[in-house]
Tab-separated table of C-alpha atoms and ligand atoms in Angstrom:
chain	number	residue	atom	x	y	z
A	289	MET	CA	6.764	41.259	14.715
A	290	GLY	CA	9.389	40.440	11.928
A	291	TYR	CA	10.910	36.937	11.633
A	292	VAL	CA	14.200	38.049	13.295
A	293	GLU	CA	12.481	39.763	16.240
A	294	GLU	CA	10.190	36.585	16.608
A	295	LYS	CA	13.340	34.425	16.517
A	296	GLU	CA	14.933	36.543	19.218
A	297	SER	CA	11.859	36.411	21.425
A	298	LEU	CA	11.678	32.720	20.873
A	299	SER	CA	15.246	32.318	21.916
A	300	LYS	CA	14.627	33.967	25.157
A	301	ALA	CA	12.123	31.058	25.911
A	302	ILE	CA	14.878	28.567	25.559
A	303	ARG	CA	16.301	27.071	28.812
A	304	TYR	CA	19.679	25.285	28.862
A	305	ASP	CA	20.528	22.043	30.630
A	306	ASP	CA	23.837	21.335	32.477
A	307	HIS	CA	25.598	20.507	29.262
A	308	GLY	CA	24.516	23.824	27.473
A	309	GLU	CA	22.002	22.056	25.286
A	310	PRO	CA	18.515	23.782	24.783
A	311	THR	CA	15.680	22.063	26.519
A	312	VAL	CA	12.888	23.824	24.711
A	313	ASP	CA	13.022	23.905	20.897
A	314	PHE	CA	11.932	26.652	18.607
A	315	TYR	CA	8.906	24.796	17.482
A	316	THR	CA	7.555	24.392	21.034
A	317	SER	CA	7.997	28.125	21.774
A	318	TRP	CA	6.497	29.080	18.454
A	319	LEU	CA	3.447	26.948	19.422
A	320	THR	CA	2.592	29.237	22.246
A	321	LYS	CA	1.988	31.915	19.493
A	322	HIS	CA	0.334	29.625	17.110
A	323	PRO	CA	-1.431	26.824	19.181
A	324	SER	CA	-2.138	23.518	17.606
A	325	ALA	CA	-5.554	23.492	16.077
A	326	LEU	CA	-5.969	20.011	17.513
A	327	ASN	CA	-5.045	20.964	21.124
A	328	ALA	CA	-7.177	24.103	20.831
A	329	PHE	CA	-10.016	22.260	19.009
A	330	GLY	CA	-12.465	22.352	21.973
A	331	GLN	CA	-11.916	26.079	22.614
A	332	MET	CA	-12.253	26.864	18.867
A	333	MET	CA	-15.555	24.974	18.644
A	334	SER	CA	-17.040	26.706	21.645
A	335	ALA	CA	-16.530	30.017	19.827
A	336	ALA	CA	-17.950	28.527	16.595
A	337	LYS	CA	-21.258	27.460	18.333
A	338	GLY	CA	-24.381	28.827	16.440
A	339	LYS	CA	-22.126	30.082	13.549
A	340	ASP	CA	-22.199	28.846	9.924
A	341	ILE	CA	-18.629	27.323	9.461
A	342	VAL	CA	-17.268	27.366	5.895
A	343	VAL	CA	-14.038	25.531	5.072
A	344	PHE	CA	-11.250	26.629	2.802
A	345	LEU	CA	-8.308	24.312	1.983
A	346	ASP	CA	-5.058	24.663	0.180
A	347	TYR	CA	-3.804	21.692	-1.768
A	348	ASP	CA	0.001	21.247	-1.887
A	349	GLY	CA	1.415	20.785	1.480
A	350	THR	CA	-1.948	20.955	3.163
A	351	LEU	CA	-4.030	18.060	1.618
A	352	SER	CA	-0.890	16.341	0.057
A	353	ARG	CA	2.668	16.016	1.141
A	354	ILE	CA	5.358	18.025	-0.585
A	355	VAL	CA	7.013	15.575	-3.101
A	356	GLN	CA	9.831	16.005	-5.700
A	357	ASP	CA	7.499	15.614	-8.800
A	358	PRO	CA	4.604	18.135	-8.883
A	359	ASP	CA	2.526	15.505	-10.989
A	360	LYS	CA	2.726	12.939	-8.272
A	361	ALA	CA	1.479	15.026	-5.296
A	362	PHE	CA	-1.371	12.636	-4.636
A	363	MET	CA	-3.584	12.907	-1.492
A	364	THR	CA	-4.108	9.729	0.645
A	365	GLY	CA	-7.282	7.780	0.741
A	366	LYS	CA	-7.771	8.894	4.287
A	367	MET	CA	-7.376	12.604	3.457
A	368	ARG	CA	-10.005	12.184	0.628
A	369	SER	CA	-12.388	10.572	3.047
A	370	ALA	CA	-11.802	13.411	5.597
A	371	VAL	CA	-12.371	16.177	3.095
A	372	ASP	CA	-15.435	14.352	1.768
A	373	GLU	CA	-16.875	14.008	5.334
A	374	VAL	CA	-16.175	17.755	6.010
A	375	ALA	CA	-17.788	18.719	2.712
A	376	CYS	CA	-20.948	16.833	3.653
A	377	CYS	CA	-21.059	18.835	6.857
A	378	PHE	CA	-19.942	22.450	5.662
A	379	PRO	CA	-19.639	24.311	2.479
A	380	THR	CA	-15.910	23.593	1.465
A	381	ALA	CA	-13.664	24.984	-1.084
A	382	ILE	CA	-10.106	24.312	-2.282
A	383	ILE	CA	-8.084	27.408	-3.346
A	384	SER	CA	-4.854	26.252	-4.986
A	385	GLY	CA	-2.089	27.909	-7.029
A	386	ARG	CA	-2.535	24.949	-9.584
A	387	HIS	CA	-4.530	24.652	-12.718
A	388	ARG	CA	-8.103	24.208	-11.508
A	389	ASP	CA	-8.562	20.868	-13.652
A	390	LYS	CA	-5.374	19.400	-12.123
A	391	VAL	CA	-6.595	19.904	-8.544
A	392	TYR	CA	-9.870	18.359	-9.370
A	393	ASP	CA	-8.050	15.411	-10.951
A	394	PHE	CA	-6.211	14.860	-7.644
A	395	VAL	CA	-9.182	15.318	-5.247
A	396	LYS	CA	-12.012	13.997	-7.475
A	397	LEU	CA	-14.862	15.127	-5.032
A	398	ASP	CA	-17.943	16.801	-6.479
A	399	ASN	CA	-19.264	18.256	-3.268
A	400	ILE	CA	-16.712	20.962	-3.138
A	401	TYR	CA	-15.901	24.184	-4.877
A	402	TYR	CA	-12.586	24.701	-6.738
A	403	ALA	CA	-10.556	27.815	-7.311
A	404	GLY	CA	-7.391	27.298	-9.401
A	405	SER	CA	-4.393	29.747	-10.278
A	406	HIS	CA	-4.180	31.241	-6.722
A	407	GLY	CA	-7.912	32.090	-6.823
A	408	MET	CA	-7.876	33.531	-10.463
A	409	ASP	CA	-10.017	30.659	-11.685
A	410	ILE	CA	-13.188	30.261	-9.619
A	411	SER	CA	-16.076	28.067	-10.514
A	412	THR	CA	-19.365	27.911	-8.614
A	413	PRO	CA	-22.962	27.020	-9.494
A	414	SER	CA	-24.258	30.503	-8.914
A	415	GLY	CA	-21.299	33.010	-8.980
A	416	SER	CA	-20.805	35.723	-6.375
A	417	SER	CA	-23.670	38.166	-5.819
A	418	LYS	CA	-21.223	41.082	-5.808
A	419	TYR	CA	-19.712	40.321	-9.079
A	420	SER	CA	-22.838	39.529	-11.117
A	421	TYR	CA	-22.183	42.559	-13.514
A	422	TYR	CA	-18.407	42.093	-13.529
A	423	LYS	CA	-16.986	41.501	-17.080
A	424	HIS	CA	-14.892	38.535	-15.872
A	425	GLN	CA	-17.756	36.484	-14.697
A	426	SER	CA	-19.380	34.273	-17.285
A	427	ARG	CA	-21.730	31.209	-17.516
A	428	SER	CA	-20.894	27.798	-18.849
A	429	THR	CA	-22.495	24.128	-18.952
A	430	ASP	CA	-20.399	21.149	-18.332
A	431	ALA	CA	-20.715	17.719	-20.295
A	432	LYS	CA	-23.304	16.514	-17.609
A	433	GLY	CA	-25.401	19.569	-18.245
A	434	ASN	CA	-24.480	21.263	-14.933
A	435	GLU	CA	-24.424	25.015	-15.041
A	436	TYR	CA	-21.529	27.030	-13.668
A	437	VAL	CA	-20.438	30.514	-13.329
A	438	ASN	CA	-16.783	31.037	-13.882
A	439	PHE	CA	-14.861	33.988	-12.414
A	440	ARG	CA	-11.532	34.636	-14.167
A	441	PRO	CA	-10.204	38.043	-13.447
A	442	ALA	CA	-7.021	37.486	-15.357
A	443	PHE	CA	-8.664	36.345	-18.589
A	444	GLU	CA	-6.967	38.819	-20.883
A	445	PHE	CA	-3.542	37.717	-19.825
A	446	LEU	CA	-3.978	34.132	-21.317
A	447	PRO	CA	-2.200	34.923	-24.632
A	448	THR	CA	0.803	36.483	-22.987
A	449	ILE	CA	0.970	33.624	-20.421
A	450	ALA	CA	1.096	31.047	-23.178
A	451	LYS	CA	4.039	33.098	-24.790
A	452	ILE	CA	5.906	33.398	-21.501
A	453	ILE	CA	5.574	29.570	-20.875
A	454	LYS	CA	7.053	28.973	-24.316
A	455	LEU	CA	9.990	31.337	-23.730
A	456	LEU	CA	10.565	29.986	-20.194
A	457	LYS	CA	10.662	26.360	-21.439
A	458	GLU	CA	13.158	27.269	-24.232
A	459	GLU	CA	15.285	29.487	-21.964
A	460	THR	CA	15.526	26.932	-19.061
A	461	LYS	CA	15.917	23.619	-20.967
A	462	GLY	CA	19.652	23.535	-20.306
A	463	ILE	CA	19.029	23.423	-16.536
A	464	LYS	CA	18.528	19.743	-15.412
A	465	GLY	CA	15.549	19.408	-13.165
A	466	ALA	CA	13.949	22.676	-13.796
A	467	VAL	CA	10.287	22.303	-14.447
A	468	VAL	CA	7.815	25.009	-15.896
A	469	GLU	CA	4.394	24.176	-14.855
A	470	ASP	CA	1.396	25.719	-16.669
A	471	ASN	CA	-1.200	26.811	-14.077
A	472	LYS	CA	-3.402	28.428	-16.637
A	473	PHE	CA	-3.528	31.947	-15.250
A	474	CYS	CA	-0.146	31.711	-13.578
A	475	ILE	CA	3.112	29.814	-14.041
A	476	SER	CA	5.297	27.867	-11.527
A	477	VAL	CA	8.952	27.499	-12.213
A	478	HIS	CA	10.213	24.625	-9.926
A	479	TYR	CA	13.806	24.283	-8.685
A	480	ARG	CA	13.386	21.454	-6.168
A	481	CYS	CA	15.302	19.096	-8.383
A	482	VAL	CA	17.851	21.555	-9.745
A	483	LYS	CA	21.466	21.277	-8.421
A	484	GLU	CA	22.046	23.770	-5.716
A	485	GLU	CA	24.717	25.446	-7.699
A	486	GLU	CA	22.492	25.962	-10.590
A	487	VAL	CA	19.533	27.461	-8.722
A	488	ASP	CA	20.746	31.144	-8.861
A	489	THR	CA	21.377	30.798	-12.511
A	490	LEU	CA	17.930	29.537	-13.141
A	491	LYS	CA	16.427	32.329	-10.904
A	492	GLY	CA	18.447	34.899	-12.845
A	493	MET	CA	17.184	33.643	-16.184
A	494	VAL	CA	13.515	33.732	-15.081
A	495	GLU	CA	14.000	37.176	-13.593
A	496	THR	CA	15.772	38.565	-16.703
A	497	LEU	CA	13.008	37.181	-19.047
A	498	MET	CA	10.347	38.544	-16.817
A	499	LYS	CA	11.775	42.146	-16.970
A	500	ASN	CA	10.101	42.284	-20.417
A	501	TYR	CA	6.729	41.629	-18.731
A	502	LYS	CA	6.011	44.482	-16.350
A	503	ASN	CA	2.543	43.534	-15.748
A	504	PHE	CA	3.544	40.265	-14.179
A	505	ARG	CA	5.146	39.573	-10.709
A	506	ILE	CA	7.211	36.868	-9.274
A	507	SER	CA	6.625	35.688	-5.727
A	508	GLY	CA	8.060	32.648	-3.893
A	509	GLY	CA	6.925	29.421	-2.458
A	510	LYS	CA	8.455	26.016	-1.578
A	511	LYS	CA	11.464	25.707	-4.151
A	512	VAL	CA	9.302	27.411	-6.719
A	513	MET	CA	8.993	30.776	-8.465
A	514	GLU	CA	5.369	31.758	-8.840
A	515	ILE	CA	4.716	34.131	-11.811
A	516	ARG	CA	1.327	35.858	-11.789
A	517	PRO	CA	-0.251	38.785	-13.502
A	518	LYS	CA	-0.119	41.904	-11.651
A	519	ILE	CA	-3.767	42.240	-10.725
A	520	ASP	CA	-5.567	43.030	-7.408
A	521	TRP	CA	-6.495	39.395	-6.760
A	522	ASN	CA	-5.156	36.654	-4.554
A	523	LYS	CA	-6.256	33.805	-2.316
A	524	GLY	CA	-7.782	36.358	0.125
A	525	ARG	CA	-9.852	37.985	-2.563
A	526	ALA	CA	-10.956	34.482	-3.841
A	527	LEU	CA	-12.062	33.655	-0.230
A	528	GLN	CA	-14.086	36.800	-0.024
A	529	TYR	CA	-15.554	36.015	-3.466
A	530	LEU	CA	-16.735	32.728	-2.197
A	531	LEU	CA	-18.062	34.092	1.018
A	532	ASP	CA	-20.351	36.419	-1.179
A	533	THR	CA	-21.547	33.352	-3.239
A	534	PRO	CA	-25.193	32.121	-2.385
A	535	GLY	CA	-25.170	28.685	-1.114
A	536	PHE	CA	-21.596	28.908	0.052
A	537	GLY	CA	-20.920	31.592	2.588
A	538	SER	CA	-23.538	34.388	2.261
A	539	SER	CA	-25.008	33.815	5.640
A	540	THR	CA	-24.916	36.741	8.079
A	541	ASP	CA	-23.064	34.542	10.793
A	542	VAL	CA	-20.494	32.932	8.719
A	543	LEU	CA	-17.279	31.692	10.307
A	544	PRO	CA	-14.367	30.876	7.877
A	545	ILE	CA	-11.763	28.345	8.542
A	546	TYR	CA	-8.675	28.398	6.195
A	547	ILE	CA	-5.877	25.692	6.239
A	548	GLY	CA	-2.724	26.354	4.066
A	549	ASP	CA	0.932	26.142	4.337
A	550	ASP	CA	2.435	28.503	1.898
A	551	GLU	CA	3.368	32.320	1.104
A	552	THR	CA	0.351	32.744	-1.055
A	553	ASP	CA	-1.923	31.341	1.741
A	554	GLU	CA	-0.938	34.374	3.971
A	555	ASP	CA	-3.299	36.611	1.815
A	556	ALA	CA	-6.257	34.335	2.903
A	557	PHE	CA	-5.067	34.392	6.503
A	558	GLU	CA	-5.123	38.142	6.262
A	559	ALA	CA	-8.583	38.243	4.837
A	560	ILE	CA	-9.840	36.239	7.730
A	561	ARG	CA	-8.179	38.590	10.193
A	562	ARG	CA	-9.632	41.438	8.410
A	563	ILE	CA	-13.190	39.990	8.542
A	564	GLY	CA	-12.556	39.759	12.284
A	565	ARG	CA	-13.812	36.250	12.990
A	566	GLY	CA	-12.739	32.743	11.827
A	567	PHE	CA	-9.671	30.591	12.091
A	568	PRO	CA	-6.711	30.939	9.930
A	569	ILE	CA	-4.524	27.705	10.412
A	570	VAL	CA	-0.972	27.403	8.912
A	571	VAL	CA	0.440	23.940	8.200
A	572	SER	CA	4.120	23.895	9.306
A	573	SER	CA	6.521	21.719	11.290
A	574	THR	CA	9.040	24.498	11.700
A	575	PRO	CA	8.584	28.013	13.144
A	576	LYS	CA	7.664	30.635	10.529
A	577	GLU	CA	6.413	34.070	10.332
A	578	THR	CA	2.672	33.928	9.635
A	579	LYS	CA	-0.596	35.710	10.023
A	580	ALA	CA	-2.340	32.423	10.965
A	581	LEU	CA	-3.581	32.279	14.525
A	582	TYR	CA	-3.460	28.327	14.874
A	583	SER	CA	-1.201	25.667	13.307
A	584	LEU	CA	-1.034	21.997	12.303
A	585	ARG	CA	2.161	20.220	11.913
A	586	ASP	CA	1.589	18.379	8.565
A	587	PRO	CA	-1.095	16.908	6.294
A	588	THR	CA	-1.503	13.961	8.689
A	589	GLU	CA	-2.533	16.536	11.450
A	590	VAL	CA	-4.814	18.235	8.678
A	591	THR	CA	-6.526	14.807	8.213
A	592	SER	CA	-7.166	14.554	12.019
A	593	PHE	CA	-8.407	17.940	12.256
A	594	LEU	CA	-10.897	17.631	9.375
A	595	SER	CA	-12.084	14.327	10.888
A	596	CYS	CA	-12.665	16.065	14.271
A	597	LEU	CA	-14.612	18.841	12.589
A	598	ALA	CA	-16.869	16.512	10.752
A	599	ALA	CA	-17.493	14.443	14.024
A	600	TRP	CA	-18.202	17.552	15.984
A	601	ARG	CA	-20.919	18.566	13.555
A	602	LYS	CA	-22.471	15.091	13.675
A	603	ASP	CA	-22.455	15.328	17.524
A	604	THR	CA	-24.037	18.857	17.732
B	4	LIG	O1	-1.654	26.694	-3.586
B	4	LIG	P1	-1.064	25.290	-3.524
B	4	LIG	O2	-2.100	24.207	-3.757
B	4	LIG	O3	-0.402	25.048	-2.148
B	4	LIG	O4	0.033	25.185	-4.714
B	4	LIG	C1	1.343	25.837	-4.596
B	4	LIG	C2	2.101	25.129	-5.668
B	4	LIG	O5	2.199	23.843	-5.169
B	4	LIG	C3	2.888	22.893	-6.042
B	4	LIG	O6	4.247	22.919	-5.836
B	4	LIG	C4	4.767	22.630	-4.588
B	4	LIG	O7	4.333	21.218	-4.428
B	4	LIG	C5	5.065	20.281	-5.253
B	4	LIG	C6	4.456	18.855	-4.986
B	4	LIG	O8	4.594	18.426	-3.617
B	4	LIG	C7	6.578	20.395	-5.051
B	4	LIG	O9	7.289	19.514	-5.862
B	4	LIG	C8	6.863	21.774	-5.194
B	4	LIG	O10	8.382	21.934	-4.890
B	4	LIG	C9	6.182	22.827	-4.331
B	4	LIG	O11	6.478	24.136	-4.646
B	4	LIG	C10	2.435	23.065	-7.502
B	4	LIG	O12	3.175	22.185	-8.298
B	4	LIG	C11	2.413	24.509	-7.917
B	4	LIG	O13	2.021	24.610	-9.281
B	4	LIG	C12	1.637	25.334	-7.103
B	4	LIG	O14	1.701	26.795	-7.437
């Protein structure tokens, strides 16, 4: 069902009081289709009994609130503890649009896997069994001597991305508030702090420049233009890659949970639906079209959900 149809069907659920005021809001009606994962927790966990839960988390808007300055999207101490607790109970990964190192700097937990650049930069101790002969998978050792396998399907785009970032910064420097963020294998052009009357000009500049780079695409997000190489890879493919990684999700009875708030998270929701089991959960305080089955209102509810999940594991 499209958003317009969904809105129309929601409007049918609205009742009016004697003054003609709606008594049921859109959100309440939307919740009947995407129930709160907190309210449905007991039911979800009954279905999860005996299965190997793995947890996937998005970062911005899920583990941290949306703020004006992308460099200040810190997570709360409570959220960090909840993620840590969950990661002690279940294999856990963060799949973010950001540069992988930046997500690690925000989260600073060593017991989880990180995938940056919308899943185009994955680092795991062993790599995915299905990609061992793949040319984009390579080994590395960190400063502490830990060995990693890095999967970077957009590696050959790096020189072009560097060039595009330089051009975008030059081109947009006259627009106050515009921010070009280097996410390594992709680029974010932020307009959250751009005057409303200048947003279309900025978008036009970016679109015109990107016409010269046919093997890149632009997608949307929260007051951001996301520029990515046109390859068959996204957060859904990254989720599948991690599920094929020994020590993470390669059990036969795996049950993935994915929590995310944005357009690019829809690919991961879709992947879970394709697998046919698991819980795709959208973070939203307003009704929206989504492939997620469940919902949570905001990062505070995400914290509660993660704490419940860890407590449930300790009790079973
Ligand atoms: O996949 P994610 O972890 O959700 O990353 C998506 C983008 O998130 C960030 O931008 C968004 O959050 C900022 C901080 O709250 C906000 O200022 C911005 O308006 C949002 O679009 C991040 O800065 C981007 O690089 C990510 O691609």
